[in-house]
XYZ file of C-alpha atoms in Angstrom:
196
model
C 19.387 -72.321 68.693
C 17.061 -72.176 65.677
C 18.553 -70.623 62.511
C 17.800 -66.936 61.842
C 15.003 -66.608 59.347
C 15.216 -64.114 56.438
C 12.511 -61.643 55.443
C 9.520 -63.347 53.992
C 8.610 -62.812 50.359
C 5.431 -60.981 51.316
C 7.349 -58.482 53.427
C 9.860 -57.930 50.620
C 7.080 -57.177 48.174
C 5.398 -54.811 50.649
C 8.677 -52.976 51.368
C 9.520 -52.671 47.638
C 5.969 -51.480 46.943
C 6.300 -48.671 49.513
C 9.849 -47.671 48.603
C 9.262 -47.404 44.838
C 6.763 -44.510 44.941
C 8.990 -42.660 47.425
C 12.009 -43.148 45.164
C 10.070 -41.937 42.105
C 8.807 -38.894 44.033
C 12.331 -38.075 45.201
C 13.662 -38.298 41.631
C 10.859 -36.071 40.307
C 11.484 -33.396 42.953
C 15.212 -33.538 42.203
C 14.652 -33.148 38.460
C 12.310 -30.207 38.987
C 14.830 -28.548 41.323
C 17.631 -28.993 38.797
C 15.632 -27.897 35.751
C 13.616 -25.026 37.274
C 16.415 -22.423 37.520
C 17.435 -23.087 33.892
C 13.836 -22.702 32.771
C 13.521 -19.374 34.595
C 16.770 -18.136 33.077
C 15.608 -19.200 29.640
C 12.279 -17.442 30.107
C 14.034 -14.321 31.375
C 16.531 -14.404 28.507
C 13.736 -14.898 25.990
C 11.780 -12.022 27.506
C 14.861 -9.798 27.434
C 15.577 -10.698 23.808
C 11.955 -10.023 22.873
C 12.088 -6.647 24.627
C 15.344 -5.818 22.851
C 13.802 -6.804 19.526
C 10.730 -4.641 20.194
C 12.881 -1.685 21.164
C 15.028 -2.146 18.081
C 11.940 -2.213 15.881
C 10.652 1.009 17.389
C 14.028 2.683 16.962
C 14.180 1.586 13.322
C 10.660 2.922 12.741
C 11.581 6.234 14.340
C 14.711 6.485 12.231
C 12.891 5.745 8.990
C 10.055 8.219 9.612
C 7.456 9.210 7.031
C 8.556 9.507 3.411
C 8.363 13.156 2.397
C 9.136 15.160 -0.748
C 9.207 18.783 -1.845
C 7.890 20.824 -4.755
C 9.723 20.055 -7.987
C 11.064 16.737 -6.709
C 10.295 13.585 -8.723
C 9.360 10.455 -6.762
C 7.631 7.146 -7.378
C 4.459 5.720 -5.915
C 2.791 2.627 -7.307
C 3.199 2.508 -11.089
C 3.938 6.216 -11.518
C 6.675 8.816 -11.132
C 5.201 12.115 -9.913
C 6.400 15.699 -9.881
C 4.360 18.351 -8.061
C 5.453 21.391 -10.050
C 3.642 24.282 -8.364
C 0.986 25.330 -5.869
C -0.987 28.593 -5.892
C -3.158 29.723 -2.988
C -5.934 32.295 -2.672
C -7.356 31.874 -6.184
C -10.925 33.215 -6.454
C -11.869 31.605 -9.763
C -10.421 29.281 -12.397
C -11.236 28.248 -15.917
C -12.526 24.692 -15.852
C -12.116 21.796 -18.250
C -14.737 23.059 -20.701
C -13.694 26.726 -20.710
C -16.274 27.784 -18.125
C -15.244 29.997 -15.214
C -15.644 28.275 -11.871
C -16.082 30.435 -8.781
C -14.770 29.144 -5.440
C -17.058 29.036 -2.419
C -14.044 30.005 -0.354
C -10.816 30.088 -2.341
C -9.036 27.699 -4.646
C -5.669 26.150 -4.018
C -4.395 25.132 -7.452
C -1.779 22.386 -7.772
C -0.016 21.459 -11.007
C 1.579 18.032 -11.277
C 2.725 15.461 -13.800
C 2.725 11.678 -13.680
C 4.623 9.179 -15.825
C 3.819 5.484 -16.075
C 7.008 3.694 -14.994
C 5.539 0.185 -15.055
C 5.618 -2.380 -17.865
C 1.865 -2.314 -18.493
C -0.905 0.195 -19.192
C -2.242 1.836 -16.017
C -5.049 4.207 -15.001
C -4.433 7.164 -12.718
C -7.269 8.827 -10.803
C -7.141 12.529 -9.936
C -9.581 11.979 -7.061
C -6.875 10.053 -5.173
C -4.732 13.201 -4.867
C -5.684 15.043 -1.662
C -4.592 18.125 0.280
C -4.075 18.192 4.054
C -4.226 21.334 6.182
C -2.318 22.057 9.383
C -5.232 20.725 11.482
C -5.231 17.366 9.681
C -8.329 18.029 7.558
C -8.434 16.403 4.112
C -9.589 18.105 0.898
C -10.531 16.524 -2.443
C -10.278 18.306 -5.772
C -13.192 20.234 -7.263
C -13.921 18.133 -10.362
C -15.498 20.949 -12.409
C -12.651 23.366 -11.642
C -9.832 20.888 -12.284
C -8.214 20.014 -15.589
C -7.297 16.408 -14.985
C -9.193 14.396 -17.584
C -5.862 13.054 -18.816
C -5.490 11.414 -15.416
C -8.454 9.211 -16.242
C -6.899 8.007 -19.491
C -5.052 4.746 -19.638
C -1.342 5.540 -19.795
C 0.924 3.074 -21.574
C 4.452 2.439 -20.245
C 6.567 5.585 -20.565
C 3.605 7.893 -21.246
C 2.943 10.881 -19.012
C -0.005 13.112 -18.183
C -0.387 16.583 -16.695
C -3.087 17.800 -14.345
C -4.172 21.066 -12.779
C -6.087 20.221 -9.620
C -8.198 22.917 -7.921
C -9.209 22.471 -4.262
C -12.000 24.672 -2.889
C -11.133 25.496 0.745
C -12.386 27.971 3.323
C -10.583 31.308 3.073
C -7.604 31.443 5.407
C -7.078 27.665 5.453
C -3.413 26.845 6.015
C -2.435 23.964 3.740
C 0.420 21.825 5.030
C 1.031 19.071 2.478
C -0.396 16.948 -0.309
C -0.798 13.166 -0.438
C 0.009 11.964 -3.951
C -1.282 8.483 -4.716
C -0.320 6.257 -7.633
C -1.945 3.126 -6.278
C -5.585 2.635 -5.260
C -7.965 4.872 -3.327
C -7.483 2.780 -0.162
C -3.708 3.357 -0.139
C -2.042 6.242 1.628
C -0.287 8.619 -0.713
C 3.228 9.980 -0.525
C 3.611 13.248 1.375
C 4.688 16.341 -0.558
C 5.318 19.401 1.629
C 3.768 22.529 0.183
C 5.039 25.062 2.709
């Protein structure tokens, strides 16, 4: 009986060539199956953490709220410490900067305030950056000719203060809610001072 012959080299190469891609494919599918659940959990966890972080941020924002002050209270904004001393409504006329009587088209709301330079350098303060807001959200700028705020345009050295009487010409019956006091630039929002 002739001896049993082994597999030829060509057949071995062919078999190895077919088996290798199948083995690689099997390993890839196995790796994907093992790693996929972990990846989903990680994505879910990351999404949950992000949602928690967002919620926390909103809660913090709600807790902080808008900074608000009252008449007679001293507060800082930019390089200055402000005190809104008084507000008078329903004023028909005022004496302006040069002693001339200014008549309101509607009525004046007159606000007296002081500002002190709390920085370490000389700073300018602009009266036109101080605005009134009514209950409907309308914004009012001071009447330049009826206001006595030239000192607000002077350069204040550290520790120096200035006083201003700002007159706002509003329609009669306007309900003023608050003032935005600004010690920075005209593009900055001021600090709210409730006038009610």
